[in-house]
mmCIF file of C-alpha atoms and ligand atoms in Angstrom:
data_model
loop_
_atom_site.group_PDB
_atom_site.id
_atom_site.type_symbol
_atom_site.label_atom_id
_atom_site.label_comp_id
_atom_site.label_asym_id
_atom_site.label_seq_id
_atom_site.Cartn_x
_atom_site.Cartn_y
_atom_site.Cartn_z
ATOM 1 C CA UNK Z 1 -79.492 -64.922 131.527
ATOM 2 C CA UNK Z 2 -78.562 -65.385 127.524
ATOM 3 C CA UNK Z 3 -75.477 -65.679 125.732
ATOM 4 C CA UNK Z 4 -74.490 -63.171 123.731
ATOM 5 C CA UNK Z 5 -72.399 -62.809 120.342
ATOM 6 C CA UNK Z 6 -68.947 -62.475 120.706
ATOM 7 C CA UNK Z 7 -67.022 -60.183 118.351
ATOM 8 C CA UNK Z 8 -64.523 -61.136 116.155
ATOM 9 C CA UNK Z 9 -61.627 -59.535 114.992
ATOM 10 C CA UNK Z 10 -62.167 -56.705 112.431
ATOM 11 C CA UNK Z 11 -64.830 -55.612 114.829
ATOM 12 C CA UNK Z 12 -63.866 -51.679 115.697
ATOM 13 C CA UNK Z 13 -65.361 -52.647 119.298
ATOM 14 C CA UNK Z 14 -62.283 -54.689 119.701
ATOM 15 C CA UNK Z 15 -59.843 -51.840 119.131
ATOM 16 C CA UNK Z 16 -61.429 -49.080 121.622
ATOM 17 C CA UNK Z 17 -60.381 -48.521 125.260
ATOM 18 C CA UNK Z 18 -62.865 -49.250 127.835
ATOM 19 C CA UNK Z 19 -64.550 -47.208 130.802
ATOM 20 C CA UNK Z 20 -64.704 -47.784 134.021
ATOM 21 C CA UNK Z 21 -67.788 -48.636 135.634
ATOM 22 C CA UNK Z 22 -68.799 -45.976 137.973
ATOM 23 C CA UNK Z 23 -71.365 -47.764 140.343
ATOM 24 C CA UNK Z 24 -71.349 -51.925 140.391
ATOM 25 C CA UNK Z 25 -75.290 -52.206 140.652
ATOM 26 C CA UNK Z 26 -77.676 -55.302 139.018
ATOM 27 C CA UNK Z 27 -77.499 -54.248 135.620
ATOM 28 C CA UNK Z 28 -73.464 -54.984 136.337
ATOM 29 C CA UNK Z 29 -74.082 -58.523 137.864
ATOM 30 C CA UNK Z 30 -76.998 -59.495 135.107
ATOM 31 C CA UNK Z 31 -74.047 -58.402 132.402
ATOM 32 C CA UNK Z 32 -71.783 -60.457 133.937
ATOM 33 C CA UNK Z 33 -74.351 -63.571 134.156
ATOM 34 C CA UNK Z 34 -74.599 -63.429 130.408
ATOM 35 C CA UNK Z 35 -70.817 -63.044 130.287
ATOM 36 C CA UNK Z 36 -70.367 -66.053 132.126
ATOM 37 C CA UNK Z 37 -72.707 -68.199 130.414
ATOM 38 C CA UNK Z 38 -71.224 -66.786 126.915
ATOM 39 C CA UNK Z 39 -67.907 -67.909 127.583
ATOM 40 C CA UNK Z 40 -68.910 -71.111 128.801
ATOM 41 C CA UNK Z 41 -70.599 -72.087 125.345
ATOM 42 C CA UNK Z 42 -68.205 -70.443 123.946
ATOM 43 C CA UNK Z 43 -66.498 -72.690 125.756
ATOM 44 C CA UNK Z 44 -63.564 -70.480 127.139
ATOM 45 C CA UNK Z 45 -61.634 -69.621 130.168
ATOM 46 C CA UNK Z 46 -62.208 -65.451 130.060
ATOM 47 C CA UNK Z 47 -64.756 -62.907 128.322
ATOM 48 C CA UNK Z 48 -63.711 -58.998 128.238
ATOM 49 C CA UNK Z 49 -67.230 -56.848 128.242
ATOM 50 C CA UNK Z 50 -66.128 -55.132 124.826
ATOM 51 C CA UNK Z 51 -65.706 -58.569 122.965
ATOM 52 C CA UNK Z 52 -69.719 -58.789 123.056
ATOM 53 C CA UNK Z 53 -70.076 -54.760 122.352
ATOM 54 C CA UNK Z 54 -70.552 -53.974 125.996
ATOM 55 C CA UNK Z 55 -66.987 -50.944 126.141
ATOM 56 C CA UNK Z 56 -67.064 -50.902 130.010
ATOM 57 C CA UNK Z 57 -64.259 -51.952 132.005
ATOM 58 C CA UNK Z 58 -65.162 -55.815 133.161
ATOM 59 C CA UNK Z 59 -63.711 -59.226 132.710
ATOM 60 C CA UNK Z 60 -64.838 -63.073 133.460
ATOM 61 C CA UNK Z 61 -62.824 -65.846 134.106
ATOM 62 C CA UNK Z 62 -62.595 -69.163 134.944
ATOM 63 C CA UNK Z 63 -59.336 -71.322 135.460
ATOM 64 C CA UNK Z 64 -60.782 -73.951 137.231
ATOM 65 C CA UNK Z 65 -62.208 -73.016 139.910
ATOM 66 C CA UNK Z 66 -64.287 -69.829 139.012
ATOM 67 C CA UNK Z 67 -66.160 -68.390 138.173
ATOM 68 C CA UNK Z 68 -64.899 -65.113 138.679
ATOM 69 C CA UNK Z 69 -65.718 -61.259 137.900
ATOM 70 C CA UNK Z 70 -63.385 -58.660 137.983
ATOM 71 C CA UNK Z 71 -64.595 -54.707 137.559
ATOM 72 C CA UNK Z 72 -62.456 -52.234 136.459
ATOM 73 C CA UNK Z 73 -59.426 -54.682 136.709
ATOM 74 C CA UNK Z 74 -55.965 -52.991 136.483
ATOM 75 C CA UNK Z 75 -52.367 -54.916 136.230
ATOM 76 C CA UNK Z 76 -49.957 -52.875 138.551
ATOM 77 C CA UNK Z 77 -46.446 -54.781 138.342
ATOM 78 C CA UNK Z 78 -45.250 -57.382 135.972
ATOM 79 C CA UNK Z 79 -42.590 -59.641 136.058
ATOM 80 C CA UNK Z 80 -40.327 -62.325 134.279
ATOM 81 C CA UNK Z 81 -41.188 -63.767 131.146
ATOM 82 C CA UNK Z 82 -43.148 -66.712 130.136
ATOM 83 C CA UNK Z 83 -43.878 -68.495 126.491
ATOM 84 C CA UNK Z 84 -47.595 -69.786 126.623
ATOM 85 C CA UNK Z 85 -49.751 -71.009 123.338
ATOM 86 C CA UNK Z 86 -52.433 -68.612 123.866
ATOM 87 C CA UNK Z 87 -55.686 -68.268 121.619
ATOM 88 C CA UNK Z 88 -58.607 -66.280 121.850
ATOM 89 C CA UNK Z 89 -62.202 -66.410 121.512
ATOM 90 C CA UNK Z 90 -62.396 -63.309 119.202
ATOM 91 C CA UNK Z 91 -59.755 -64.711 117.022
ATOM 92 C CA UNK Z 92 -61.392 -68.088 116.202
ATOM 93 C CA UNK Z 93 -59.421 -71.734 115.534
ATOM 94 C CA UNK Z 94 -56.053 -69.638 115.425
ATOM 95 C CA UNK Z 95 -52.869 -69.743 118.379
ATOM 96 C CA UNK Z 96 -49.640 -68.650 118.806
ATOM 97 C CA UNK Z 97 -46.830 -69.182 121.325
ATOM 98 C CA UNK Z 98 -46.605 -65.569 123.035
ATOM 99 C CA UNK Z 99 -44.069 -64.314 125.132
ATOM 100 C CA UNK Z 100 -45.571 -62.424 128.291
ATOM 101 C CA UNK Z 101 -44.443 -61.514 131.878
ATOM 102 C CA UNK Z 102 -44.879 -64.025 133.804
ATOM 103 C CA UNK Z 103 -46.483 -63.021 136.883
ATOM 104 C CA UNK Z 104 -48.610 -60.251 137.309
ATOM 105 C CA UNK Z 105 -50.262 -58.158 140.311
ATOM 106 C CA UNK Z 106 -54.256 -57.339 139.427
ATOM 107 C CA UNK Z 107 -56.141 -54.744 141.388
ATOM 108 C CA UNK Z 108 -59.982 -54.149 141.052
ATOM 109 C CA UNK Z 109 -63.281 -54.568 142.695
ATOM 110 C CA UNK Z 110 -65.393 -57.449 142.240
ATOM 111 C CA UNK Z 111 -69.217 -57.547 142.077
ATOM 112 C CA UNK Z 112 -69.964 -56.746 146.001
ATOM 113 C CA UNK Z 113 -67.763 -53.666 145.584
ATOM 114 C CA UNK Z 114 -65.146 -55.192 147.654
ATOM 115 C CA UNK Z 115 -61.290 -54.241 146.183
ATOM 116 C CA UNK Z 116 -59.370 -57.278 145.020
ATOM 117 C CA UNK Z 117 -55.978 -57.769 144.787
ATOM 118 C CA UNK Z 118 -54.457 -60.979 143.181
ATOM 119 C CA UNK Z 119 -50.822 -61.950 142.565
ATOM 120 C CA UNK Z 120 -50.768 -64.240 139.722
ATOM 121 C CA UNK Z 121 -48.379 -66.001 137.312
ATOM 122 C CA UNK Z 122 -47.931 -68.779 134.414
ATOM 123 C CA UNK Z 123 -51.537 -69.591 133.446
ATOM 124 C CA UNK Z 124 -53.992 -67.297 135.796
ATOM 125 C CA UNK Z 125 -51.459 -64.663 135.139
ATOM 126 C CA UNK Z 126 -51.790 -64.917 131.517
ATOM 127 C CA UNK Z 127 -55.776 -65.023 131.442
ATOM 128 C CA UNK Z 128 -55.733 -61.372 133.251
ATOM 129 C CA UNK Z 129 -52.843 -59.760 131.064
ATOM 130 C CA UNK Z 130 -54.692 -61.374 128.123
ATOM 131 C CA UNK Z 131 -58.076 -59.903 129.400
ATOM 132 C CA UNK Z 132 -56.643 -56.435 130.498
ATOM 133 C CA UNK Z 133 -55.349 -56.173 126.877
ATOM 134 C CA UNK Z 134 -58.566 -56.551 125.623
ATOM 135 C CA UNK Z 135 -60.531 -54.120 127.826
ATOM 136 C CA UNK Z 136 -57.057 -51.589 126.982
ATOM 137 C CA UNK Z 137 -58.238 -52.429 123.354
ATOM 138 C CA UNK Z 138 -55.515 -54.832 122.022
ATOM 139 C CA UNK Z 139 -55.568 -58.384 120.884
ATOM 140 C CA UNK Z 140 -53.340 -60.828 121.112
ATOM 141 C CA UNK Z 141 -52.070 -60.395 117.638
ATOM 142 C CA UNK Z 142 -50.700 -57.177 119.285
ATOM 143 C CA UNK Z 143 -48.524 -58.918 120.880
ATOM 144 C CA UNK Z 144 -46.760 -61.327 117.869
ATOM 145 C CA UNK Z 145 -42.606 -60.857 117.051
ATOM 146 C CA UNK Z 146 -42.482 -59.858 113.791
ATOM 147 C CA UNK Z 147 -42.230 -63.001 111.936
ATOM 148 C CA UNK Z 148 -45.217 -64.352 113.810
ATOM 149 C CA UNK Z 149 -47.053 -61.518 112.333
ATOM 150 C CA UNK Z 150 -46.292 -62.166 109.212
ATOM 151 C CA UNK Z 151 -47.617 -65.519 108.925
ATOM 152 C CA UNK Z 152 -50.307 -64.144 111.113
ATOM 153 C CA UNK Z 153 -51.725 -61.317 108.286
ATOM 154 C CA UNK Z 154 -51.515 -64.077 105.558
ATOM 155 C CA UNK Z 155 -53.607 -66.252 107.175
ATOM 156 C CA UNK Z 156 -55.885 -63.732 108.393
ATOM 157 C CA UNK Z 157 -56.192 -62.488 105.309
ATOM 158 C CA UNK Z 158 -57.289 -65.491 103.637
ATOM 159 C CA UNK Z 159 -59.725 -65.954 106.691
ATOM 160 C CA UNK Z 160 -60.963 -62.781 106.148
ATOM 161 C CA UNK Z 161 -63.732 -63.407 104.216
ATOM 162 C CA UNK Z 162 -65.745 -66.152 106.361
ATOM 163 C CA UNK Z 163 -64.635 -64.029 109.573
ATOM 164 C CA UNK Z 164 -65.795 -60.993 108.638
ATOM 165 C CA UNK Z 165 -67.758 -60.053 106.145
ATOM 166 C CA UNK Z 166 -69.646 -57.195 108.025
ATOM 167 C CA UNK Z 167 -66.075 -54.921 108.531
ATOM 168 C CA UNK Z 168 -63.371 -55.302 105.895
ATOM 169 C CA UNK Z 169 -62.088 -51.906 106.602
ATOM 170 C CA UNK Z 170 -61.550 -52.880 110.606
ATOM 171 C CA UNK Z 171 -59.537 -55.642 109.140
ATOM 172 C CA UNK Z 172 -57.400 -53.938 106.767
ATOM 173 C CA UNK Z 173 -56.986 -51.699 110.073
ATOM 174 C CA UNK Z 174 -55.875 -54.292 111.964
ATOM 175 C CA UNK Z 175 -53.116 -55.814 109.436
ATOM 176 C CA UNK Z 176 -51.796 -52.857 108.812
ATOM 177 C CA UNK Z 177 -52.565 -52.035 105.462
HETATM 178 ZN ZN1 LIG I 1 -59.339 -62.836 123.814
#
């Protein structure tokens, strides 16, 4: 097991859709390990596969009492709303106060093959929809009312230069411009 580099925004890999993982074999589960022990240092409570350059459909998490892998994770049914401070690790030292459904029902498979199917809300429910926007190619910025946004692109643009170096065009992508 290593950790692996996680992807900041600006990075194209963060703005693609993912693929589902046909067969869940050890190549899955070592992937996974390193995903694990990435967002741990990191440190972090979930790691989408396409935030370290892997574009397959797979998530990690851990709220507590993980950790936990879901493949080819899928959010069926949403409801009411809920405000949460939510950050993310491919969006470093930067949060905002998002408004989300609150509870959410997740299907998928985890690592044995065996289907999963998890009601959650408030925090747990917020990890997957935050996790299944990422593998659906969104970040969280995605999801700011418009004056949040605002604020948002200036300070991102003045970070834009120590963030990311290696893609300005991504960025100017991602603000919009
Ligand atoms: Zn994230």
């Amino acid at each position: 097991m290593s950790t692996l580099p996680i992807r900041t925004f600006g990075d194209p890999v963060l703005n693609q859709m993912t693929t589902d993982l046909d067969e869940i074999d050890a190549k899955v589960a070592a992937l996974a390990a390193s995903m694990i022990e990435t967002m741990y240092e990191a440190p972090g409570v979930g790691l989408a596969a396409n935030q370290i350059g892997v574009q397959k459909r797979l998530f990690v998490y851990d709220a507590g009492d993980g950790p936990f892998v879901v493949v080819n994770p899928r959010i069926i049914e949403t409801s009411g709303e809920w405000v949460f401070e939510e950050g993310c690790l491919s969006v470093p030292g930067l949060s905002w106060e998002i408004v989300r459904p609150n509870a959410v029902h997740l299907v998928g498979r985890d690592l044995d093959g065996n289907e999963l199917d998890i009601e959650a809300d408030e925090y747990l429910g917020r990890i997957f929809q935050h996790e299944v926007d990422h593998l659906d190619g969104h970040l969280l910025i995605d999801r700011l009312d418009d004056d949040q946004r605002k604020a948002a692109k200036r300070t991102l643009r003045k970070m834009r230069i120590s963030l990311s170096p290696q893609d300005p065009d991504g960025l100017h992508q991602l603000l919009g411009e």
